[in-house]
Short mmCIF file of C-alpha atoms and ligand atoms in Angstrom, two decimals:
data_model
loop_
_atom_site.label_atom_id
_atom_site.label_comp_id
_atom_site.label_asym_id
_atom_site.label_seq_id
_atom_site.Cartn_x
_atom_site.Cartn_y
_atom_site.Cartn_z
CA MET P 1 119.64 58.05 156.53
CA PRO P 2 119.78 61.91 156.64
CA ARG P 3 121.66 62.88 159.24
CA PHE P 4 118.93 64.82 161.14
CA GLN P 5 115.19 63.97 161.58
CA ALA P 6 112.52 65.65 162.93
CA PRO P 7 112.94 64.74 166.48
CA ARG P 8 110.88 60.67 167.88
CA GLY P 9 106.92 61.18 167.56
CA THR P 10 106.71 64.29 165.58
CA ARG P 11 106.60 64.61 162.04
CA ASP P 12 106.99 67.15 159.69
CA LEU P 13 103.84 67.86 157.52
CA LEU P 14 104.43 68.27 153.82
CA PRO P 15 102.28 70.02 151.42
CA GLN P 16 99.72 68.09 151.23
CA GLU P 17 99.06 67.26 154.34
CA ARG P 18 99.30 70.83 155.44
CA SER P 19 96.56 72.12 153.20
CA ALA P 20 94.49 69.36 154.81
CA PHE P 21 94.91 70.40 157.84
CA LEU P 22 94.59 74.42 157.13
CA ARG P 23 91.07 73.69 155.60
CA LEU P 24 90.24 71.60 158.77
CA GLU P 25 90.84 75.22 160.60
CA GLY P 26 90.11 77.26 158.08
CA LEU P 27 85.89 74.83 158.75
CA ALA P 28 86.85 75.39 162.94
CA ARG P 29 87.52 79.51 162.25
CA GLU P 30 83.95 79.83 160.51
CA LEU P 31 82.00 77.72 162.94
CA ALA P 32 82.75 78.90 165.61
CA THR P 33 82.89 82.56 164.83
CA ARG P 34 79.09 81.45 163.47
CA TYR P 35 78.77 79.94 167.03
CA GLY P 36 79.94 83.67 168.42
CA PHE P 37 83.62 82.17 169.71
CA GLN P 38 85.90 84.35 169.11
CA PRO P 39 89.60 84.26 168.64
CA ILE P 40 92.13 83.85 171.20
CA GLU P 41 95.75 82.91 170.93
CA THR P 42 98.37 82.74 174.48
CA PRO P 43 101.88 81.41 174.38
CA LEU P 44 102.98 78.26 173.63
CA PHE P 45 104.57 77.66 176.91
CA GLU P 46 103.30 78.44 181.48
CA GLN P 47 104.36 78.61 184.65
CA ALA P 48 104.04 74.62 184.78
CA ALA P 49 102.44 75.43 187.31
CA VAL P 50 99.67 76.06 185.46
CA TYR P 51 99.52 72.95 183.89
CA GLU P 52 99.99 71.41 187.44
CA ARG P 53 97.25 72.77 189.39
CA GLY P 54 94.85 73.14 186.13
CA VAL P 55 95.48 69.93 185.05
CA GLY P 56 96.32 68.18 187.76
CA GLU P 57 99.15 66.36 188.98
CA ILE P 58 98.65 63.63 189.01
CA THR P 59 97.45 62.76 185.33
CA ASP P 60 99.47 60.65 183.43
CA VAL P 61 99.80 64.26 181.14
CA VAL P 62 101.24 66.51 183.96
CA GLU P 63 103.11 63.14 185.47
CA LYS P 64 104.75 61.42 182.04
CA GLU P 65 103.75 63.74 179.67
CA LEU P 66 104.74 67.37 180.18
CA PHE P 67 107.41 68.79 178.29
CA ARG P 68 109.49 70.92 180.38
CA VAL P 69 111.59 74.05 179.13
CA GLN P 70 114.67 73.94 181.01
CA ALA P 71 115.97 77.25 180.89
CA GLY P 72 118.33 79.66 182.80
CA ARG P 73 119.46 78.27 186.19
CA GLY P 74 115.36 77.10 186.17
CA GLU P 75 115.55 77.79 190.28
CA ASP P 76 112.90 80.47 190.25
CA GLU P 77 109.41 79.25 190.15
CA ARG P 78 108.39 81.99 187.18
CA GLU P 79 110.95 80.66 185.11
CA ARG P 80 109.72 76.77 185.42
CA TRP P 81 108.22 76.07 182.27
CA ALA P 82 105.92 73.49 180.11
CA LEU P 83 105.18 73.51 176.38
CA ARG P 84 101.29 74.12 176.61
CA PRO P 85 99.87 69.59 176.90
CA GLU P 86 96.16 71.75 176.49
CA PRO P 87 94.98 75.22 175.96
CA THR P 88 91.99 74.48 178.53
CA ALA P 89 94.61 75.78 181.23
CA GLY P 90 95.82 78.14 179.60
CA ILE P 91 92.89 80.39 178.47
CA VAL P 92 91.46 79.91 181.57
CA ARG P 93 95.24 81.92 182.72
CA ALA P 94 93.83 84.63 180.56
CA TYR P 95 90.05 85.51 181.60
CA ILE P 96 91.74 85.52 184.91
CA GLN P 97 94.82 88.04 184.15
CA HIS P 98 92.87 89.84 182.11
CA GLY P 99 89.57 90.17 184.25
CA MET P 100 87.35 88.81 181.44
CA ARG P 101 84.78 88.23 184.09
CA THR P 102 83.51 91.97 183.27
CA TRP P 103 82.56 91.29 179.80
CA SER P 104 78.95 89.79 178.73
CA GLN P 105 79.45 86.35 180.31
CA PRO P 106 80.37 83.57 178.83
CA VAL P 107 82.87 84.71 177.06
CA ARG P 108 83.36 82.39 174.25
CA LEU P 109 87.05 81.40 172.89
CA THR P 110 88.99 79.62 170.35
CA LEU P 111 92.17 78.54 169.30
CA SER P 112 93.39 76.14 167.07
CA GLY P 113 97.68 75.20 167.69
CA PRO P 114 99.69 72.42 168.12
CA MET P 115 100.25 70.43 171.48
CA PHE P 116 102.98 68.91 173.23
CA ARG P 117 102.14 66.01 175.06
CA TYR P 118 105.64 63.62 175.71
CA ASP P 119 103.41 60.13 174.28
CA ARG P 120 104.64 56.84 173.45
CA PRO P 121 104.35 57.29 169.39
CA GLN P 122 102.17 55.89 167.67
CA ALA P 123 99.95 56.62 164.26
CA GLY P 124 97.23 58.95 165.99
CA ARG P 125 99.38 59.61 169.04
CA TYR P 126 102.04 62.08 168.88
CA ARG P 127 103.56 64.46 170.99
CA GLN P 128 103.33 67.55 168.68
CA PHE P 129 99.71 67.31 167.47
CA TRP P 130 97.30 69.63 167.19
CA GLN P 131 93.44 70.70 168.43
CA PHE P 132 90.42 73.00 167.69
CA ASP P 133 89.47 74.33 171.06
CA VAL P 134 86.23 76.01 171.91
CA GLU P 135 86.01 77.48 175.37
CA ALA P 136 82.71 79.03 176.41
CA ILE P 137 83.79 80.39 180.24
CA GLY P 138 81.27 82.15 182.51
CA ASP P 139 77.95 79.86 182.45
CA ALA P 140 76.91 77.19 184.32
CA GLY P 141 74.95 75.45 181.35
CA PRO P 142 72.76 72.49 180.72
CA ALA P 143 71.71 75.04 177.55
CA ILE P 144 75.57 75.73 176.55
CA ASP P 145 76.90 72.05 176.89
CA ALA P 146 74.19 71.40 174.56
CA GLU P 147 74.89 74.20 171.98
CA ILE P 148 79.03 73.57 172.60
CA ILE P 149 78.01 69.77 171.73
CA GLU P 150 76.14 69.81 168.80
CA LEU P 151 79.76 72.64 167.61
CA ALA P 152 81.20 69.81 167.57
CA LEU P 153 79.20 67.57 166.14
CA GLU P 154 78.41 70.69 163.11
CA PHE P 155 82.75 70.30 162.72
CA PHE P 156 83.10 66.81 161.92
CA SER P 157 79.82 66.83 159.27
CA ALA P 158 81.47 70.41 157.81
CA ALA P 159 85.31 68.03 157.22
CA GLY P 160 82.98 65.36 155.78
CA LEU P 161 83.04 63.22 158.51
CA ARG P 162 80.56 60.08 158.63
CA ASP P 163 79.83 57.97 161.95
CA VAL P 164 80.94 59.92 164.49
CA GLN P 165 79.69 59.13 167.92
CA LEU P 166 79.62 61.32 170.70
CA LEU P 167 79.95 59.03 174.22
CA LEU P 168 79.05 61.16 177.14
CA ASN P 169 79.02 60.85 181.49
CA SER P 170 78.41 63.54 184.49
CA ILE P 171 81.12 62.66 186.54
CA GLY P 172 80.04 64.68 189.76
CA ASP P 173 81.20 67.72 191.77
CA GLN P 174 83.12 68.43 194.98
CA ALA P 175 79.49 67.43 196.85
CA CYS P 176 78.73 63.68 195.13
CA ARG P 177 82.47 63.07 194.27
CA PRO P 178 84.12 62.90 197.06
CA ALA P 179 81.67 59.67 198.19
CA TYR P 180 81.85 57.56 194.47
CA ILE P 181 85.76 58.10 195.22
CA GLU P 182 85.65 56.15 197.96
CA ALA P 183 83.68 53.73 196.06
CA LEU P 184 86.47 53.21 193.50
CA ARG P 185 89.04 53.05 196.44
CA ALA P 186 87.05 50.21 197.96
CA HIS P 187 86.73 48.20 194.61
CA PHE P 188 90.45 48.29 193.25
CA GLY P 189 91.81 48.76 196.46
CA ALA P 190 90.30 44.45 197.21
CA HIS P 191 92.58 43.52 193.98
CA ALA P 192 95.82 46.36 195.51
CA ALA P 193 98.34 43.62 195.10
CA ALA P 194 97.10 42.86 190.80
CA LEU P 195 96.96 46.68 190.06
CA PRO P 196 100.09 47.45 187.46
CA GLU P 197 103.00 49.72 189.74
CA LEU P 198 101.74 53.65 188.64
CA GLU P 199 97.76 52.24 189.44
CA GLN P 200 98.67 50.97 193.21
CA ALA P 201 100.34 54.05 193.79
CA ARG P 202 96.44 56.09 192.16
CA LEU P 203 95.03 54.10 194.08
CA GLU P 204 96.38 56.50 197.17
CA THR P 205 96.19 59.84 194.83
CA ASN P 206 93.52 59.76 192.81
CA PRO P 207 91.82 56.91 191.78
CA LEU P 208 88.84 58.61 190.00
CA ARG P 209 92.42 58.12 187.10
CA LEU P 210 92.59 54.74 187.35
CA LEU P 211 89.07 54.60 185.22
CA ASP P 212 91.37 55.60 182.05
CA SER P 213 94.39 53.89 182.57
CA LYS P 214 95.83 53.05 179.26
CA ASP P 215 97.39 49.57 180.63
CA GLU P 216 95.49 46.81 179.09
CA ARG P 217 95.35 44.78 182.46
CA MET P 218 93.04 47.08 184.26
CA ALA P 219 90.46 46.67 182.09
CA PRO P 220 88.53 43.99 183.22
CA LEU P 221 88.96 45.62 186.77
CA ILE P 222 87.14 48.77 184.90
CA ALA P 223 84.54 47.43 183.06
CA THR P 224 82.99 46.08 186.50
CA ALA P 225 84.07 49.33 188.73
CA PRO P 226 81.06 51.43 190.53
CA VAL P 227 79.68 54.37 187.81
CA MET P 228 79.52 58.05 189.37
CA THR P 229 76.18 58.39 187.26
CA ASP P 230 74.89 55.99 190.46
CA HIS P 231 76.48 58.28 192.82
CA LEU P 232 75.18 62.17 191.58
CA CYS P 233 73.68 64.70 194.22
CA ALA P 234 70.18 65.78 193.68
CA ALA P 235 71.73 69.26 191.53
CA CYS P 236 74.64 66.85 189.43
CA ARG P 237 71.27 65.06 187.91
CA VAL P 238 69.66 67.70 187.37
CA HIS P 239 71.93 68.91 185.16
CA PHE P 240 72.76 65.85 183.48
CA GLU P 241 69.11 65.33 182.75
CA ALA P 242 68.61 69.04 181.89
CA LEU P 243 71.43 68.57 179.42
CA LEU P 244 70.12 64.85 177.96
CA ALA P 245 66.62 66.49 177.27
CA HIS P 246 68.27 69.64 175.22
CA LEU P 247 70.34 67.37 173.67
CA ASP P 248 67.69 65.72 172.90
CA ALA P 249 65.48 68.80 171.58
CA LEU P 250 68.83 68.90 169.18
CA ALA P 251 67.93 65.40 167.62
CA ILE P 252 71.65 64.88 168.97
CA GLU P 253 72.06 61.02 170.16
CA ALA P 254 74.67 60.45 173.19
CA ARG P 255 75.57 57.45 174.14
CA LEU P 256 75.31 56.67 178.39
CA SER P 257 79.22 55.93 178.88
CA PRO P 258 79.35 56.36 183.04
CA ARG P 259 83.14 55.04 182.38
CA LEU P 260 84.07 57.84 180.77
CA VAL P 261 85.78 60.08 183.14
CA ARG P 262 88.22 61.88 180.83
CA GLY P 263 92.21 61.87 181.77
CA LEU P 264 92.72 65.58 183.12
CA ASP P 265 91.61 66.55 186.85
CA TYR P 266 89.88 69.40 186.24
CA TYR P 267 86.20 68.18 185.19
CA THR P 268 83.07 68.48 186.84
CA ARG P 269 79.68 67.13 185.64
CA THR P 270 79.99 66.81 181.91
CA ALA P 271 82.07 64.88 179.90
CA PHE P 272 82.09 63.67 176.73
CA GLU P 273 84.42 62.32 174.04
CA PHE P 274 83.97 61.79 170.08
CA TYR P 275 84.90 58.62 168.16
CA ARG P 276 84.53 56.71 165.22
CA LEU P 277 81.36 54.44 164.97
CA GLY P 278 83.19 51.04 166.18
CA ALA P 279 86.76 52.28 167.67
CA GLU P 280 85.34 53.42 171.07
CA GLY P 281 87.64 51.07 172.80
CA GLN P 282 90.83 51.97 170.56
CA GLN P 283 91.39 55.01 172.94
CA GLN P 284 91.67 57.49 170.11
CA ALA P 285 89.30 60.08 170.58
CA LEU P 286 88.80 62.30 168.20
CA GLY P 287 88.07 64.83 170.82
CA GLY P 288 86.84 65.26 173.81
CA GLY P 289 86.15 68.30 176.45
CA GLY P 290 83.75 68.60 179.41
CA ARG P 291 82.96 71.08 182.62
CA TYR P 292 84.97 72.64 184.53
CA ASP P 293 83.10 74.64 186.97
CA GLY P 294 86.53 74.84 189.71
CA LEU P 295 89.01 75.28 187.72
CA VAL P 296 88.94 78.70 187.50
CA GLU P 297 89.10 79.33 191.22
CA VAL P 298 92.24 76.91 191.06
CA LEU P 299 94.10 78.92 188.93
CA GLY P 300 93.17 81.88 190.98
CA GLY P 301 89.92 83.51 189.94
CA GLN P 302 86.97 83.95 191.41
CA PRO P 303 84.46 80.89 191.15
CA THR P 304 83.37 80.15 187.40
CA PRO P 305 81.85 77.75 185.97
CA GLY P 306 83.10 76.81 182.36
CA ILE P 307 82.80 74.01 179.55
CA GLY P 308 85.14 73.24 176.44
CA PHE P 309 86.10 71.05 174.32
CA GLY P 310 89.85 70.18 172.43
CA ILE P 311 88.85 68.39 168.15
CA GLY P 312 92.52 66.55 167.27
CA LEU P 313 93.14 67.59 164.14
CA ASP P 314 95.78 64.73 163.59
CA ARG P 315 93.08 61.91 164.14
CA VAL P 316 90.60 63.41 161.78
CA VAL P 317 92.92 63.81 159.69
CA LEU P 318 93.71 60.14 159.73
CA ALA P 319 90.32 59.06 159.62
CA LEU P 320 89.17 61.26 156.24
CA ALA P 321 91.78 59.37 154.77
CA GLU P 322 90.98 56.43 155.92
CA GLN P 323 87.59 56.80 155.19
CA ASP P 324 88.12 57.37 151.90
CA GLY P 325 90.82 55.60 151.19
CA ALA P 326 92.29 59.58 149.73
CA PRO P 327 94.51 62.23 150.95
CA SER P 328 91.68 64.49 152.73
CA ALA P 329 93.55 66.89 150.58
CA GLU P 330 94.70 67.99 147.05
CA PRO P 331 98.09 69.86 147.57
CA TRP P 332 97.94 72.45 146.17
CA LYS P 333 99.12 73.53 142.16
CA PRO P 334 99.88 77.04 140.51
CA VAL P 335 97.64 77.68 138.11
CA VAL P 336 99.66 79.59 135.68
CA VAL P 337 103.71 79.29 135.79
CA VAL P 338 105.09 82.22 132.96
CA VAL P 339 108.07 81.63 130.95
CA GLY P 340 110.01 82.94 128.76
CA ALA P 341 111.89 82.25 125.00
CA ASP P 342 114.77 83.79 125.78
CA PRO P 343 116.13 82.34 128.36
CA GLU P 344 118.51 85.70 129.76
CA ASP P 345 115.26 87.72 129.88
CA THR P 346 113.92 87.05 133.79
CA VAL P 347 112.44 90.78 133.78
CA ILE P 348 109.94 90.28 131.02
CA ARG P 349 108.24 87.21 132.78
CA LEU P 350 108.70 88.68 136.43
CA ARG P 351 106.98 91.24 134.86
CA VAL P 352 103.79 89.45 132.95
CA ALA P 353 103.75 87.47 136.58
CA SER P 354 103.04 90.33 138.25
CA GLN P 355 100.80 92.01 136.14
CA LEU P 356 98.60 88.49 136.37
CA ARG P 357 99.08 88.19 140.24
CA SER P 358 97.52 91.76 140.76
CA ALA P 359 95.14 90.40 138.21
CA GLY P 360 93.79 87.88 140.92
CA LEU P 361 95.03 84.54 139.51
CA ASP P 362 97.46 82.32 141.20
CA CYS P 363 99.94 81.93 139.73
CA TRP P 364 104.65 82.41 139.29
CA PRO P 365 107.52 82.79 136.61
CA ASP P 366 110.28 80.68 135.81
CA VAL P 367 113.31 82.04 136.96
CA SER P 368 115.82 80.68 135.44
CA THR P 369 117.52 81.06 132.47
CA ARG P 370 117.18 77.21 131.18
CA ARG P 371 116.05 76.49 127.57
CA LEU P 372 111.99 77.23 127.27
CA GLY P 373 111.51 73.63 126.67
CA LYS P 374 112.74 72.68 130.27
CA GLN P 375 110.96 75.75 131.12
CA LEU P 376 107.68 74.00 130.09
CA GLU P 377 109.07 70.64 131.45
CA GLY P 378 109.60 72.38 135.03
CA ALA P 379 106.22 73.93 134.81
CA ALA P 380 104.38 70.61 133.55
CA LYS P 381 106.18 68.83 136.02
CA ALA P 382 104.71 71.22 138.98
CA GLY P 383 101.03 70.87 138.05
CA ALA P 384 100.81 73.93 136.42
CA HIS P 385 97.41 73.93 134.44
CA PHE P 386 98.62 77.08 131.26
CA ALA P 387 102.22 78.44 130.57
CA VAL P 388 101.96 81.86 129.16
CA ILE P 389 105.16 81.94 126.65
CA CYS P 390 106.75 85.23 126.14
CA GLY P 391 108.69 85.97 123.36
CA ASP P 392 109.30 88.95 120.44
CA GLU P 393 105.55 88.66 119.75
CA LEU P 394 105.47 90.48 123.27
CA GLU P 395 106.38 94.56 121.49
CA ALA P 396 103.24 93.63 118.83
CA GLY P 397 100.96 92.14 122.19
CA ILE P 398 100.46 88.66 121.46
CA VAL P 399 101.48 85.94 123.95
CA GLN P 400 101.20 82.20 123.94
CA LEU P 401 98.67 80.20 125.72
CA LYS P 402 99.62 76.76 126.55
CA ASP P 403 97.22 74.08 128.33
CA LEU P 404 99.62 72.08 129.46
CA GLU P 405 96.67 69.80 130.81
CA ALA P 406 95.14 69.54 127.36
CA GLY P 407 98.58 69.55 125.30
CA THR P 408 97.31 72.91 123.07
CA GLN P 409 98.65 76.03 122.42
CA ARG P 410 97.20 78.85 120.74
CA GLN P 411 97.98 83.11 120.42
CA VAL P 412 95.99 84.79 122.94
CA ALA P 413 95.98 89.44 122.72
CA ALA P 414 98.18 90.19 126.54
CA SER P 415 95.20 92.95 126.79
CA ASP P 416 92.65 89.84 126.48
CA LEU P 417 95.43 87.08 128.81
CA ALA P 418 93.94 87.90 132.36
CA ARG P 419 90.57 87.86 131.59
CA GLU P 420 90.64 84.61 130.01
CA LEU P 421 93.11 82.81 132.40
CA LEU P 422 90.34 84.26 134.98
CA ARG P 423 87.78 82.19 133.51
CA ALA P 424 89.66 79.29 133.73
CA GLN P 425 91.19 79.36 137.06
CA ALA P 426 87.55 79.98 138.33
CA GLN P 427 87.02 76.10 135.73
CA HIS P 428 90.26 74.99 137.52
CA ARG P 429 89.33 75.35 140.44
CA HIS P 430 85.57 74.40 140.21
CA GLY P 431 86.89 71.31 139.15
CA GLU P 432 88.78 70.50 141.68
CA GLU P 433 86.01 70.50 144.50
CA GLY P 434 84.11 68.83 142.17
P1 HAM W 501 92.35 65.32 175.87
O1 HAM W 501 90.82 64.48 175.07
O2 HAM W 501 93.37 65.31 176.47
O3 HAM W 501 91.61 66.98 176.29
O4 HAM W 501 92.83 66.14 174.71
C1 HAM W 501 91.60 66.90 173.25
C2 HAM W 501 92.28 65.48 171.85
O5 HAM W 501 93.37 66.05 171.03
C3 HAM W 501 91.77 63.97 171.96
O6 HAM W 501 90.60 63.48 172.05
C4 HAM W 501 92.49 63.42 170.75
O7 HAM W 501 91.51 64.04 169.38
C5 HAM W 501 93.68 64.90 171.05
N1 HAM W 501 94.94 64.31 171.44
C6 HAM W 501 95.11 64.39 172.48
N2 HAM W 501 96.55 63.87 172.74
C7 HAM W 501 96.95 63.41 171.24
C8 HAM W 501 98.24 62.87 170.80
N3 HAM W 501 99.20 62.56 171.59
N4 HAM W 501 98.24 63.22 169.97
C9 HAM W 501 97.30 63.18 168.55
N5 HAM W 501 96.60 63.85 169.10
C10 HAM W 501 96.21 64.13 170.42
C11 HAM W 501 91.65 68.07 175.65
O8 HAM W 501 92.60 68.81 175.80
C12 HAM W 501 91.25 69.53 176.73
N6 HAM W 501 92.01 70.16 176.75
C13 HAM W 501 89.72 70.19 176.51
C14 HAM W 501 88.58 70.68 176.55
C15 HAM W 501 88.91 71.43 176.39
N7 HAM W 501 88.15 69.81 177.92
C16 HAM W 501 87.46 71.63 178.08
N8 HAM W 501 87.96 72.13 176.93
#
């Protein structure tokens, strides 16, 4: 057992897995751009108050899972930091700080990167995980709500994940939610003594959170709890019905899920989650999001509506591997390794490799002073398709080109080498995609 290991709940993404993430991040960037979302990057940590106020003090994310950062003496409120458990609060903080309300609305922003939650580690639940996030701030919907949901579904489809189901709900607003919360309090209050300790406290402080309790003992009580959609005010009902009509127009199927409330306090009206078909009950959403019409104000800005989603890339990678029975990306392999007949002459290998790279080839030189046979073994072990062998013939403008996959070797004019290899590289890449 090595002395030092990655912290519990985190893992190293080795090249093959990292490649799978990079592929998804690339798709996310392309798709977000096509929908008009601009990239933003916010710090990996913020003042803890951004999350305490934004996400809510009485949520699992803040109460149990926040990674607080201790630096200096921590006495100054401005130096009480936390690693970001999610990107929305930080992006909204940036929207306010940079006066984005004067920009064309809604401001469409996207970010992909790591998030941190001190969660109980298990497959698909990590302490550092990656999200693809989009936010549209400054439009009250419902058209943008449908557009955002369409974007999320397009992402799953581009990633190659089939059978992703959309669960949808409306969780009301400041006007109608208080009466609903009272109805919840009455329902759970009737069983107060049977509630687990944390849930008993939440019955007083934040009854809505009882609906997303991860404690299995809560399941029967949640299943019989009153639902928000029976308590919506007229404005929220109109919004929800209009959203359903927009989704219908886009041929997007939604499964209404009246007990879906999401685990963060900032949501209003539209709330949604994505699951693989048949995995809805497993608390392992592939992604989720919703409207947060009060969040900008909570963080000190002018009242401004907003909506967004976060997709868990770790879970998408896992789901793809499960669906396809194989990793979702091939490890990177060099197309060409340049080897040399003279073990000592590393200069010639560097020079040839440099020329081939300038011509657009993926290539590296063997930089060792081992014998040619060992160099070729190394190239094969690295998975290279070709080895270019530089020997004395190079003075006469000739090299040997060895196809390591086919086990064949032929002589090539150095002046034709790049062209020949580029043709082979194109076929090689094409073969990988097929
Ligand atoms: P969330 O539902 O807390 O929402 O997280 C979004 C997604 O991140 C989840 O559906 C899941 O796929 C992934 N995720 C969450 N926790 C973990 C974990 N411990 N390990 C692996 N994956 C995880 C948000 O974060 C909101 N900011 C989404 C949003 C954006 N709402 C509006 N705009």
